[in-house]
Short mmCIF file of C-alpha atoms in Angstrom, two decimals:
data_model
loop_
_atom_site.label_atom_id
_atom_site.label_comp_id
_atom_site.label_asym_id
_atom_site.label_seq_id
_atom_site.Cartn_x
_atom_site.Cartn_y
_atom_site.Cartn_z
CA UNK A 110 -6.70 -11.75 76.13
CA UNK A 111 -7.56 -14.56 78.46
CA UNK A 112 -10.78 -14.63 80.39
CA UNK A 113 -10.72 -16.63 83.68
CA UNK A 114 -14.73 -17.64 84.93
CA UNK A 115 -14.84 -19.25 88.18
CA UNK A 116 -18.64 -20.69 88.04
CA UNK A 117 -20.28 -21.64 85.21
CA UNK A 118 -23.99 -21.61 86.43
CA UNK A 119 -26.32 -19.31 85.35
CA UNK A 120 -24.47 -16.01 85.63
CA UNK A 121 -20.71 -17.71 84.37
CA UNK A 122 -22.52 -19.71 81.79
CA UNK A 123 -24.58 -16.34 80.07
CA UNK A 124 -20.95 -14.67 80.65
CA UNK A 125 -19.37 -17.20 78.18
CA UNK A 126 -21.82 -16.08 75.54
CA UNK A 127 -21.67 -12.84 76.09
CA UNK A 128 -18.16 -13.02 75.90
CA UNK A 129 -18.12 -14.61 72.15
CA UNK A 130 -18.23 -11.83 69.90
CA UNK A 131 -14.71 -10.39 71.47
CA UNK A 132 -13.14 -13.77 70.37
CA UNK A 133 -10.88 -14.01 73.69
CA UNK A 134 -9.57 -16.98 75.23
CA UNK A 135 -12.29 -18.21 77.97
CA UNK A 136 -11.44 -20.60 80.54
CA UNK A 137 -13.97 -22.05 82.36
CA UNK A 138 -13.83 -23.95 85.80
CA UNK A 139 -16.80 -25.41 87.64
CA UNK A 140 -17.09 -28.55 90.26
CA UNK A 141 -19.75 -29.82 87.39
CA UNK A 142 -18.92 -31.04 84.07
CA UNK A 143 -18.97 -28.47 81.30
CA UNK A 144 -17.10 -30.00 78.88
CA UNK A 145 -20.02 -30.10 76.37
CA UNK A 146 -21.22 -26.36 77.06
CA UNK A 147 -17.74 -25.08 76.42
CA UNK A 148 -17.06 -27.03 73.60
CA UNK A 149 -20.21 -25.89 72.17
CA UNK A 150 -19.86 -22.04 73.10
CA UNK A 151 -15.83 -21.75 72.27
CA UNK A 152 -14.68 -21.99 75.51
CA UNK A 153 -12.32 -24.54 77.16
CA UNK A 154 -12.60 -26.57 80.58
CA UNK A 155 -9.61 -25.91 82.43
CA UNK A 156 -7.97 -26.50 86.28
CA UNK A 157 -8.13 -23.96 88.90
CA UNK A 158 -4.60 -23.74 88.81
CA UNK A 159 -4.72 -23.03 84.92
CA UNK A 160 -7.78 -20.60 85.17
CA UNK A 161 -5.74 -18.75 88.17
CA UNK A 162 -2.27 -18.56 86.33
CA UNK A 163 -3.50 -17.41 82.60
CA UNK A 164 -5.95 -14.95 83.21
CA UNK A 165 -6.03 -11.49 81.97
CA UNK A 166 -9.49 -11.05 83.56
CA UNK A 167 -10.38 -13.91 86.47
CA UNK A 168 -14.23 -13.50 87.36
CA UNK A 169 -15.63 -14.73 90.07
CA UNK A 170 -19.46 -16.62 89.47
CA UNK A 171 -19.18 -19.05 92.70
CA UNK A 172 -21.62 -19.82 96.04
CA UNK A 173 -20.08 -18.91 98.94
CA UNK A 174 -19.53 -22.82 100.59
CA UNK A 175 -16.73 -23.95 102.81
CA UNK A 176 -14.83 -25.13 99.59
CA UNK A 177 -15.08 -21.49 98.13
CA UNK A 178 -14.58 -18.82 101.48
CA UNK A 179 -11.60 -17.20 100.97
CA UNK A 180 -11.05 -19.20 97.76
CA UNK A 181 -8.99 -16.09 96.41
CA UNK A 182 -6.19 -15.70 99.22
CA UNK A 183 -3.17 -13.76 99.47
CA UNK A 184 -1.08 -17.72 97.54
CA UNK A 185 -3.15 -17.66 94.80
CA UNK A 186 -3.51 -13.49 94.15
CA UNK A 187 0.52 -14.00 94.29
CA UNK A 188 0.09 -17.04 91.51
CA UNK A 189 -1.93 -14.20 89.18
CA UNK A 190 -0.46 -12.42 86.43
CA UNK A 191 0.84 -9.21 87.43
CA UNK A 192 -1.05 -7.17 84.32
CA UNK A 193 -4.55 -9.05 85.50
CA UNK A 194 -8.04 -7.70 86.72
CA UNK A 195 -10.18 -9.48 89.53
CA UNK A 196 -13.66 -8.79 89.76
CA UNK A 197 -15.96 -10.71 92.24
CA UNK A 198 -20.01 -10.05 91.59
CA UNK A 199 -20.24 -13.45 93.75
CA UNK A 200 -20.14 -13.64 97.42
CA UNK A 201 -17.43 -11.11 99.01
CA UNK A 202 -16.56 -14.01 101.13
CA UNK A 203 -15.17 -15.74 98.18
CA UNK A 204 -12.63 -13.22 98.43
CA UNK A 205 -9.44 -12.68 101.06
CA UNK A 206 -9.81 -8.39 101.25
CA UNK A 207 -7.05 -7.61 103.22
CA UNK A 208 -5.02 -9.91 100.90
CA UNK A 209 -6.29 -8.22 97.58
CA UNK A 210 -6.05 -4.81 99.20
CA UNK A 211 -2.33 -5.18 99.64
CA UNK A 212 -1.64 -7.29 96.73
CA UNK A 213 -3.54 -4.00 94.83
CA UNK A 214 -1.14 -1.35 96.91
CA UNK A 215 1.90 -3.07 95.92
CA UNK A 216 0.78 -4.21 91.86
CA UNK A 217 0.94 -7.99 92.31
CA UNK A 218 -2.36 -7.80 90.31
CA UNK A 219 -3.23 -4.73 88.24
CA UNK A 220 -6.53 -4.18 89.30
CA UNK A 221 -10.24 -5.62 90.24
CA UNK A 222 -13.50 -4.64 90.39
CA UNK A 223 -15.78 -5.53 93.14
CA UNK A 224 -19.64 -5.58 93.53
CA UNK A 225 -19.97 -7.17 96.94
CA UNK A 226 -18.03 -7.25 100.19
CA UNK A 227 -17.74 -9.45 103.03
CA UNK A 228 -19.16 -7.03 105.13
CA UNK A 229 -21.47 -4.58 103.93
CA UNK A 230 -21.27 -1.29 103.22
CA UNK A 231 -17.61 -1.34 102.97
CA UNK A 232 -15.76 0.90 105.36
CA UNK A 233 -12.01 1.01 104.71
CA UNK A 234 -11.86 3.87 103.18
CA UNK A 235 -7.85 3.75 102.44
CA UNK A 236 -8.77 0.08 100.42
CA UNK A 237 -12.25 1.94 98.70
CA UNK A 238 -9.56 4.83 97.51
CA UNK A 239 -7.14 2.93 95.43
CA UNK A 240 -7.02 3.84 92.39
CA UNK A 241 -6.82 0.72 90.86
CA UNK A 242 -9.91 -0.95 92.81
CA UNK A 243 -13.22 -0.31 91.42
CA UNK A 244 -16.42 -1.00 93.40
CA UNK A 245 -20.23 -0.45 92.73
CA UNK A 246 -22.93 -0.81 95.03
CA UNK A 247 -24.48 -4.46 95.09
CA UNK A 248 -27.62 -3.80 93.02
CA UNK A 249 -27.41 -6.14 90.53
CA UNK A 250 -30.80 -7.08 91.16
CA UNK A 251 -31.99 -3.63 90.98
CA UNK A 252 -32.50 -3.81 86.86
CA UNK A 253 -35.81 -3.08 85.16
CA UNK A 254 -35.77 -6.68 84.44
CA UNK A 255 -34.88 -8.20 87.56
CA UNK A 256 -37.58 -5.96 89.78
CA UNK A 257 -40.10 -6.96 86.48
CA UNK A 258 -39.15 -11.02 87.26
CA UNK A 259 -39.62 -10.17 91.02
CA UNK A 260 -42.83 -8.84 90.25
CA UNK A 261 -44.39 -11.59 88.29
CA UNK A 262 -42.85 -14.13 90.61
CA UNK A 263 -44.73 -12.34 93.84
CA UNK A 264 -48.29 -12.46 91.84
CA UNK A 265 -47.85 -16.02 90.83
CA UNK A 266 -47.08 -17.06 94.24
CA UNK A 267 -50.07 -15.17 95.70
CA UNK A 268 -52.15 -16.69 92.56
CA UNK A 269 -51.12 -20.00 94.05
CA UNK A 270 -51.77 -19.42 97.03
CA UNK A 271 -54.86 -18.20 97.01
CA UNK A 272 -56.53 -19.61 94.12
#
C-alpha cells in the first residue's frame, strides 16, 4: 500500500517513522525540502499531484494558510483512487466537507477518517452517519503525555516569570 502525507513537520515527519516497520510506500510532500529526511527514513519526495493520485491512505499534517483552505476540494477528491482513505487530524479547513461528504455517498473515495471539522462540534448528522466516515472528537492533545508537557511548560513559564 501507498501512504500519501501532506506535511512533513513534526506530526508528518514522526508519521514517516512510525510508518517504517509496515514497509509501505510513503510519499511525502511539504513546501520545505525533505529530500534528505526521506531519503534517510525510506520515504520518497513526491508532487502533490503524485501524492494525490497514488495514495491508498492520503493524510493530512498541514497549517491551515490561504495556500492550504480547501486544499482537498471536490477536483482533487475526484483525482483520488476510488479504493483510498482520507483522514485529516490537521485543520478541518484544509478540507472541502460538503465535497468529501458526497464524494463518500457516492464511493469516489472509499472512506476517511476525520478528527477536526471546520466548524465545531459537527452537526450534519446525515454526513456524521455514513458508514464509511469515521470521526473522533478533537482531543489529540488530551494524552497523558500531552497534558504532562502542558504541565511542565505552565511551571517553567511561571518559574520565569517570577524568578
Amino acid at each position: 500500500k501507498t501512504v500519501g502525507i501532506l506535511g512533513c513537520g513534526h506530526v508528518g515527519s514522526d508519521l514517516v517513522c512510525l510508518l517504517a516497520p509496515f514497509k509501505c510506500r510513503v510519499l511525502v510532500r511539504d513546501i520545505v525540502d525533505k529530500s534528505q529526511f526521506c531519503q534517510t527514513h525510506g520515504a520518497t519526495v513526491a508532487s502533490l499531484d503524485e501524492v494525490i493520485e497514488q495514495s491508498d491512505v492520503l493524510t493530512l499534517h498541514v497549517p491551515l494558510t490561504s495556500a492550504t483552505d480547501n486544499l482537498i476540494d471536490e477536483p482533487v477528491l475526484r483525482r483520488m483512487k476510488p479504493t483510498a482513505f482520507l483522514i485529516n487530524t490537521s485543520r478541518g479547513e484544509v478540507v472541502d466537507q460538503p465535497a468529501l461528504k458526497i464524494s463518500l455517498m457516492q464511493g469516489i473515495i472509499a472512506g476517511a477518517a476525520l478528527d477536526v471539522f471546520a466548524k465545531e462540534p459537527p452537526t450534519d448528522t446525515e454526513f456524521l452517519s455514513l458508514p464509511n466516515l469515521m470521526v473522533t472528537p478533537h482531543l489529540g492533545g488530551n494524552s497523558l503525555e500531552a497534558v504532562e508537557a502542558m504541565a511542565r511548560s505552565a511551571i517553567e513559564h511561571l518559574k520565569d516569570f517570577f524568578l
